Amino acid sequence: MTTPPYNSQPLTPHTAPQGPAATYPAGSPQSPYGYGQPAQAPMPGCRVCGAHPAEGFTVRAHQGLLVVMRFEKLDGPFCRTCGRAVIRQMTTRTLLLGWWSPLSLVAITPFTLLWNLVAHRKFSKLPASTPAPGRQSLPEGTPVHRRPVAYVALIPAAWAVWAITGLITHAG
Ligand SMILES: [Zn+2]
């Protein structure tokens, strides 16, 4: 007779503890490999046309219509051309529709316009870019101050001046 089945291999220690503890998570600060700053990792190009360099900055628009307020934002990265195109579109929309609720008039719309002014500076600092093969950047279009709708903004501005003047002259 052959040996009874008592020969079952007990725990084979060399295959035992191979848990996930041995692997480092990719971006962990304990990672033993010290190559470069992780921030220098592949910088994404413009989200519209894929061009480099691109700036990761958000462009905003605001609409305030009596009780309905609408906040819009488009996150970058955008290249110089697309960034400025988006700013023009969203700023024009804000100038047109941003004034028609009280809170928008005094706070949100001025903030939005200021924000886009900062964005415009940032994107204007980028060098001119070439879209990735097969893709197109946005047309920049007419500057905001040459678009007639932008001057709708003069109406609430004039109203505000008129209202304040009225308050002063009727006071006391
Ligand atoms: Zn672009």
Coordinates of N, CA and C and ligand atoms in Angstrom, one line a residue:
M1 N 0.8 -1.2 0.0 CA 0.0 0.0 0.0 C 0.9 1.2 0.0
T2 N 0.4 2.2 -0.6 CA 1.1 3.5 -0.6 C 0.9 4.3 0.6
T3 N 1.6 5.3 0.7 CA 1.5 6.1 1.9 C 0.1 6.8 2.1
P4 N -0.4 6.8 3.2 CA -1.7 7.5 3.4 C -1.6 8.9 3.1
P5 N -2.8 9.5 2.8 CA -2.8 10.9 2.4 C -2.5 11.8 3.5
Y6 N -1.4 11.5 4.1 CA -1.0 12.3 5.3 C 0.0 13.3 4.8
N7 N 0.4 13.1 3.6 CA 1.5 13.9 3.1 C 1.2 15.3 2.6
S8 N -0.1 15.7 2.9 CA -0.5 17.0 2.4 C 0.5 18.1 2.8
Q9 N 0.9 18.8 1.8 CA 1.9 19.8 2.1 C 1.3 20.8 3.1
P10 N 2.0 21.0 4.2 CA 1.5 22.0 5.0 C 1.8 23.4 4.4
L11 N 1.5 24.4 5.1 CA 1.7 25.8 4.6 C 3.1 25.9 4.0
T12 N 3.0 26.3 2.7 CA 4.3 26.6 2.1 C 4.7 28.0 2.3
P13 N 5.6 28.2 3.2 CA 5.8 29.6 3.7 C 6.3 30.6 2.6
H14 N 6.9 30.1 1.6 CA 7.5 31.0 0.6 C 6.4 31.6 -0.3
T15 N 5.2 31.0 -0.3 CA 4.2 31.7 -1.1 C 3.2 32.4 -0.3
A16 N 3.4 32.5 1.0 CA 2.3 33.0 1.9 C 2.1 34.5 1.8
P17 N 2.8 35.3 2.4 CA 2.3 36.7 2.6 C 2.8 37.6 1.4
Q18 N 2.0 37.5 0.4 CA 2.3 38.4 -0.8 C 1.2 39.4 -1.0
G19 N 0.9 40.1 0.1 CA -0.3 41.0 0.0 C 0.1 42.2 -0.8
P20 N -0.9 43.1 -0.9 CA -0.7 44.3 -1.6 C 0.2 45.3 -0.9
A21 N 0.6 44.9 0.3 CA 1.4 45.8 1.1 C 2.7 46.1 0.5
A22 N 3.1 45.2 -0.5 CA 4.4 45.4 -1.1 C 4.4 46.5 -2.1
T23 N 3.3 46.8 -2.7 CA 3.3 47.8 -3.8 C 3.0 49.2 -3.2
Y24 N 3.6 50.2 -3.8 CA 3.4 51.5 -3.4 C 2.3 52.1 -4.3
P25 N 1.4 52.8 -3.7 CA 0.4 53.5 -4.6 C 1.2 54.6 -5.4
A26 N 0.7 54.8 -6.6 CA 1.5 55.5 -7.6 C 2.0 56.8 -7.2
G27 N 1.1 57.6 -6.6 CA 1.5 59.0 -6.3 C 1.9 59.2 -4.9
S28 N 2.1 58.1 -4.1 CA 2.3 58.3 -2.7 C 3.6 59.0 -2.4
P29 N 3.6 59.9 -1.4 CA 4.8 60.6 -1.1 C 5.9 59.7 -0.6
Q30 N 5.6 58.5 -0.2 CA 6.6 57.6 0.3 C 7.3 56.9 -0.9
S31 N 6.8 57.1 -2.1 CA 7.4 56.5 -3.2 C 8.9 56.7 -3.3
P32 N 9.6 55.6 -3.4 CA 11.1 55.7 -3.3 C 11.8 56.3 -4.5
Y33 N 11.0 56.5 -5.5 CA 11.6 57.1 -6.7 C 11.4 58.6 -6.7
G34 N 12.5 59.3 -6.7 CA 12.3 60.7 -6.6 C 12.5 61.5 -7.9
Y35 N 11.9 61.0 -8.9 CA 12.1 61.8 -10.2 C 11.2 63.0 -10.3
G36 N 11.8 64.1 -10.3 CA 11.1 65.4 -10.6 C 9.8 65.7 -9.8
Q37 N 9.3 66.8 -10.1 CA 8.0 67.2 -9.4 C 6.9 66.5 -10.1
P38 N 6.0 65.9 -9.4 CA 4.8 65.3 -10.0 C 3.9 66.3 -10.7
A39 N 4.1 67.6 -10.4 CA 3.3 68.6 -11.0 C 3.7 68.8 -12.5
Q40 N 4.9 68.4 -12.8 CA 5.4 68.5 -14.2 C 4.8 67.4 -15.1
A41 N 4.0 66.5 -14.5 CA 3.4 65.4 -15.3 C 2.7 66.0 -16.5
P42 N 2.4 65.1 -17.5 CA 1.8 65.6 -18.7 C 0.7 66.7 -18.6
M43 N 1.0 67.8 -19.1 CA 0.2 69.0 -19.0 C -0.9 68.8 -20.1
P44 N -2.2 68.8 -19.7 CA -3.2 68.7 -20.8 C -3.2 69.9 -21.7
G45 N -3.5 69.7 -22.9 CA -3.6 70.9 -23.8 C -5.0 71.5 -23.7
C46 N -5.2 72.5 -24.6 CA -6.5 73.2 -24.6 C -7.6 72.2 -24.8
R47 N -8.7 72.3 -24.0 CA -9.8 71.3 -24.1 C -10.6 71.5 -25.4
V48 N -10.5 72.6 -26.0 CA -11.2 72.7 -27.3 C -10.4 72.2 -28.5
C49 N -9.2 72.6 -28.6 CA -8.4 72.3 -29.8 C -7.1 71.5 -29.5
G50 N -6.8 71.3 -28.3 CA -5.7 70.4 -27.9 C -4.3 71.2 -28.0
A51 N -4.3 72.5 -28.2 CA -3.1 73.2 -28.4 C -2.3 73.3 -27.1
H52 N -1.0 73.5 -27.2 CA -0.1 73.8 -26.1 C 0.5 75.1 -26.4
P53 N 0.8 75.9 -25.4 CA 0.5 75.7 -24.0 C -1.0 76.1 -23.7
A54 N -1.5 75.7 -22.6 CA -2.9 76.0 -22.2 C -2.9 76.4 -20.7
E55 N -3.8 77.3 -20.4 CA -3.8 77.7 -19.0 C -5.1 77.2 -18.4
G56 N -5.0 76.5 -17.2 CA -6.1 76.0 -16.5 C -6.8 77.0 -15.7
F57 N -7.8 77.8 -16.3 CA -8.5 78.8 -15.6 C -9.9 78.8 -16.0
T58 N -10.8 79.2 -15.1 CA -12.2 79.1 -15.4 C -12.8 80.4 -15.9
V59 N -13.7 80.4 -16.9 CA -14.3 81.5 -17.4 C -15.8 81.5 -16.9
R60 N -16.3 82.6 -16.5 CA -17.6 82.6 -15.9 C -18.6 83.5 -16.7
A61 N -19.9 83.2 -16.5 CA -21.0 84.1 -17.0 C -22.1 84.0 -15.9
H62 N -22.8 85.1 -15.9 CA -23.9 85.2 -14.9 C -25.2 85.8 -15.6
Q63 N -26.3 85.2 -15.3 CA -27.6 85.8 -15.7 C -28.5 85.9 -14.5
G64 N -29.0 87.1 -14.3 CA -29.9 87.3 -13.2 C -31.2 87.9 -13.8
L65 N -32.3 87.1 -13.8 CA -33.6 87.6 -14.3 C -34.6 87.5 -13.2
L66 N -34.8 88.7 -12.6 CA -35.8 88.8 -11.5 C -35.5 87.8 -10.4
V67 N -36.2 86.7 -10.4 CA -35.9 85.7 -9.3 C -35.0 84.6 -9.7
V68 N -34.8 84.4 -11.0 CA -34.0 83.3 -11.5 C -32.6 83.8 -11.7
M69 N -31.7 83.1 -11.1 CA -30.3 83.5 -11.3 C -29.6 82.2 -11.9
R70 N -28.7 82.5 -12.9 CA -28.0 81.4 -13.5 C -26.6 81.6 -13.5
F71 N -25.8 80.7 -13.0 CA -24.4 80.8 -12.9 C -23.8 79.8 -14.0
E72 N -22.9 80.3 -14.8 CA -22.3 79.4 -15.8 C -20.8 79.5 -15.6
K73 N -20.2 78.4 -15.8 CA -18.7 78.5 -15.8 C -18.1 77.4 -16.7
L74 N -17.0 77.7 -17.3 CA -16.4 76.7 -18.2 C -14.9 76.6 -17.7
D75 N -14.6 75.4 -17.3 CA -13.2 75.2 -16.8 C -12.3 74.9 -17.9
G76 N -11.0 75.5 -17.7 CA -10.0 75.2 -18.7 C -9.5 73.8 -18.7
P77 N -8.4 73.5 -19.2 CA -7.5 74.5 -19.8 C -7.9 74.9 -21.2
F78 N -7.6 76.2 -21.5 CA -7.8 76.7 -22.8 C -6.5 77.3 -23.3
C79 N -6.3 77.3 -24.6 CA -5.1 78.0 -25.2 C -5.5 79.5 -25.3
R80 N -4.6 80.2 -25.7 CA -4.8 81.7 -25.9 C -6.0 82.0 -26.7
T81 N -6.1 81.4 -27.9 CA -7.2 81.7 -28.8 C -8.6 81.3 -28.2
C82 N -8.6 80.0 -27.8 CA -9.9 79.5 -27.3 C -10.3 80.2 -26.0
G83 N -9.4 80.5 -25.1 CA -9.7 81.1 -23.9 C -10.3 82.5 -24.1
R84 N -9.6 83.3 -25.0 CA -10.2 84.6 -25.3 C -11.5 84.6 -26.0
A85 N -11.7 83.6 -26.8 CA -13.0 83.4 -27.5 C -14.1 83.1 -26.5
V86 N -13.8 82.2 -25.5 CA -14.8 81.9 -24.5 C -15.1 83.1 -23.7
I87 N -14.1 83.8 -23.3 CA -14.3 85.0 -22.5 C -15.2 86.0 -23.2
R88 N -15.0 86.2 -24.5 CA -15.8 87.2 -25.2 C -17.2 86.7 -25.2
Q89 N -17.5 85.5 -25.5 CA -18.9 85.0 -25.5 C -19.5 85.2 -24.2
M90 N -18.8 84.7 -23.1 CA -19.5 84.7 -21.8 C -19.6 86.1 -21.2
T91 N -18.6 87.0 -21.5 CA -18.7 88.3 -21.0 C -19.9 89.1 -21.7
T92 N -20.0 88.9 -23.0 CA -21.1 89.5 -23.7 C -22.5 89.1 -23.1
R93 N -22.6 87.8 -22.9 CA -23.8 87.3 -22.3 C -24.1 87.9 -20.9
T94 N -23.0 88.0 -20.2 CA -23.2 88.6 -18.8 C -23.6 90.0 -18.9
L95 N -23.0 90.8 -19.8 CA -23.3 92.2 -20.0 C -24.8 92.4 -20.4
L96 N -25.3 91.4 -21.2 CA -26.6 91.5 -21.6 C -27.7 91.1 -20.6
L97 N -27.4 90.0 -19.9 CA -28.4 89.3 -19.1 C -28.0 89.4 -17.6
G98 N -27.0 90.0 -17.2 CA -26.5 89.9 -15.9 C -27.1 90.9 -14.9
W99 N -27.9 91.8 -15.3 CA -28.3 92.9 -14.4 C -29.7 92.9 -13.9
W100 N -30.5 91.9 -14.2 CA -31.9 92.0 -14.0 C -32.4 91.4 -12.8
S101 N -31.6 91.3 -11.8 CA -32.0 91.0 -10.5 C -31.2 91.8 -9.5
P102 N -31.7 92.2 -8.4 CA -31.0 93.1 -7.5 C -29.7 92.6 -7.1
L103 N -29.6 91.4 -6.6 CA -28.3 90.9 -6.1 C -27.3 90.8 -7.2
S104 N -27.8 90.4 -8.4 CA -26.9 90.3 -9.6 C -26.3 91.7 -9.9
L105 N -27.1 92.7 -9.9 CA -26.7 94.1 -10.2 C -25.6 94.6 -9.3
V106 N -25.8 94.4 -8.0 CA -24.8 95.0 -7.1 C -23.6 94.1 -6.8
A107 N -23.8 92.8 -7.0 CA -22.7 91.9 -6.5 C -22.2 90.9 -7.5
I108 N -23.1 90.1 -8.0 CA -22.6 88.9 -8.7 C -22.0 89.3 -10.1
T109 N -22.7 90.2 -10.8 CA -22.3 90.5 -12.1 C -21.0 91.3 -12.1
P110 N -20.8 92.3 -11.2 CA -19.5 93.0 -11.2 C -18.4 92.0 -10.9
F111 N -18.7 91.0 -10.0 CA -17.6 90.0 -9.7 C -17.3 89.2 -10.9
T112 N -18.3 88.8 -11.6 CA -18.1 88.0 -12.8 C -17.3 88.7 -13.8
L113 N -17.6 90.0 -14.0 CA -16.9 90.7 -15.1 C -15.4 90.9 -14.6
L114 N -15.2 91.1 -13.4 CA -13.8 91.3 -12.8 C -13.1 90.0 -13.0
W115 N -13.8 88.9 -12.7 CA -13.1 87.5 -12.8 C -12.7 87.3 -14.3
N116 N -13.6 87.6 -15.2 CA -13.2 87.4 -16.6 C -12.1 88.3 -17.1
L117 N -12.0 89.5 -16.4 CA -10.9 90.4 -16.8 C -9.6 89.8 -16.4
V118 N -9.5 89.2 -15.2 CA -8.3 88.4 -14.7 C -8.1 87.3 -15.7
A119 N -9.1 86.6 -16.1 CA -8.9 85.4 -17.0 C -8.3 85.9 -18.3
H120 N -8.8 87.1 -18.8 CA -8.4 87.6 -20.1 C -6.9 87.9 -20.0
R121 N -6.5 88.5 -18.9 CA -5.0 88.7 -18.7 C -4.2 87.5 -18.8
K122 N -4.7 86.5 -18.1 CA -4.0 85.2 -18.0 C -3.8 84.6 -19.4
F123 N -4.9 84.5 -20.2 CA -4.9 83.9 -21.5 C -4.1 84.8 -22.5
S124 N -4.1 86.1 -22.3 CA -3.4 86.9 -23.2 C -1.9 86.8 -23.0
K125 N -1.5 86.3 -21.9 CA 0.0 86.1 -21.6 C 0.5 84.9 -22.3
L126 N -0.3 84.0 -22.7 CA 0.1 82.8 -23.4 C 0.6 83.1 -24.8
P127 N 1.6 82.4 -25.3 CA 2.0 82.6 -26.7 C 0.9 82.1 -27.6
A128 N 0.9 82.6 -28.8 CA 0.0 82.1 -29.8 C 0.2 80.6 -30.0
S129 N -0.9 79.8 -30.2 CA -0.8 78.4 -30.2 C -1.3 77.8 -31.5
T130 N -0.9 76.6 -31.8 CA -1.4 75.9 -33.0 C -2.2 74.7 -32.5
P131 N -3.4 74.6 -33.1 CA -4.3 73.5 -32.6 C -3.7 72.1 -33.0
A132 N -4.0 71.1 -32.2 CA -3.6 69.8 -32.5 C -4.1 69.4 -33.9
P133 N -3.4 68.4 -34.5 CA -3.8 68.0 -35.9 C -5.3 67.6 -35.9
G134 N -6.0 68.1 -36.9 CA -7.4 67.7 -37.1 C -8.4 68.4 -36.2
R135 N -7.9 69.4 -35.4 CA -8.8 70.1 -34.5 C -8.7 71.6 -34.8
Q136 N -9.7 72.3 -34.3 CA -9.8 73.7 -34.6 C -10.0 74.5 -33.4
S137 N -9.3 75.7 -33.3 CA -9.6 76.5 -32.1 C -10.9 77.3 -32.4
L138 N -11.4 77.9 -31.4 CA -12.6 78.7 -31.5 C -12.3 80.0 -32.2
P139 N -13.2 80.5 -33.0 CA -13.0 81.9 -33.6 C -13.1 82.9 -32.5
E140 N -12.2 83.9 -32.5 CA -12.2 84.8 -31.4 C -13.4 85.8 -31.5
G141 N -13.8 86.1 -32.7 CA -14.9 86.9 -32.9 C -14.6 88.4 -32.7
T142 N -15.7 89.2 -32.6 CA -15.5 90.6 -32.4 C -15.2 90.9 -31.0
P143 N -14.4 91.9 -30.8 CA -14.1 92.3 -29.4 C -15.5 92.8 -28.7
V144 N -15.5 92.6 -27.4 CA -16.8 92.8 -26.7 C -17.3 94.2 -26.9
H145 N -16.4 95.2 -26.9 CA -16.8 96.6 -27.0 C -17.3 97.0 -28.4
R146 N -17.1 96.1 -29.3 CA -17.7 96.4 -30.7 C -19.0 95.5 -30.9
R147 N -19.5 94.9 -29.9 CA -20.8 94.2 -30.0 C -21.9 95.0 -29.4
P148 N -22.9 95.4 -30.2 CA -23.9 96.3 -29.7 C -24.6 95.8 -28.5
V149 N -24.8 94.5 -28.3 CA -25.5 94.0 -27.2 C -24.8 94.3 -25.9
A150 N -23.5 94.5 -25.9 CA -22.8 94.8 -24.7 C -23.3 96.1 -24.1
Y151 N -23.8 97.0 -24.9 CA -24.2 98.3 -24.4 C -25.5 98.3 -23.7
V152 N -26.2 97.1 -23.7 CA -27.4 96.9 -22.9 C -27.0 97.2 -21.4
A153 N -25.7 97.0 -21.1 CA -25.2 97.2 -19.7 C -25.4 98.6 -19.3
L154 N -25.4 99.6 -20.3 CA -25.5 101.0 -19.9 C -26.9 101.3 -19.3
I155 N -27.9 100.5 -19.6 CA -29.2 100.7 -19.1 C -29.3 100.6 -17.6
P156 N -28.9 99.4 -17.0 CA -28.9 99.4 -15.6 C -27.9 100.3 -14.9
A157 N -26.8 100.6 -15.6 CA -25.8 101.5 -15.1 C -26.5 102.9 -14.9
A158 N -27.2 103.3 -16.0 CA -27.8 104.6 -16.0 C -28.9 104.7 -15.0
W159 N -29.6 103.5 -14.9 CA -30.7 103.5 -13.9 C -30.1 103.6 -12.5
A160 N -29.0 103.0 -12.2 CA -28.4 103.0 -10.9 C -28.0 104.5 -10.6
V161 N -27.4 105.1 -11.5 CA -27.0 106.5 -11.3 C -28.2 107.4 -11.1
W162 N -29.2 107.2 -11.9 CA -30.5 108.0 -11.7 C -31.1 107.7 -10.3
A163 N -31.1 106.5 -9.9 CA -31.7 106.2 -8.6 C -30.9 106.8 -7.5
I164 N -29.6 106.7 -7.6 CA -28.7 107.2 -6.5 C -28.9 108.8 -6.5
T165 N -28.9 109.4 -7.7 CA -29.0 110.8 -7.7 C -30.3 111.2 -7.1
G166 N -31.4 110.5 -7.4 CA -32.7 110.7 -6.8 C -32.7 110.6 -5.3
L167 N -32.0 109.7 -4.8 CA -32.0 109.5 -3.3 C -31.3 110.7 -2.7
I168 N -30.2 111.1 -3.4 CA -29.5 112.3 -2.8 C -30.3 113.5 -2.8
T169 N -30.9 113.8 -4.0 CA -31.6 115.1 -4.1 C -32.9 115.1 -3.3
H170 N -33.5 114.0 -3.1 CA -34.7 114.0 -2.3 C -34.4 113.8 -0.8
A171 N -33.2 113.6 -0.5 CA -32.9 113.4 1.0 C -32.9 114.7 1.7
G172 N -33.4 114.8 2.9 CA -33.4 115.9 3.7 C -34.0 117.1 3.0
Ligands
ZN1 ZN -7.6 76.0 -28.1

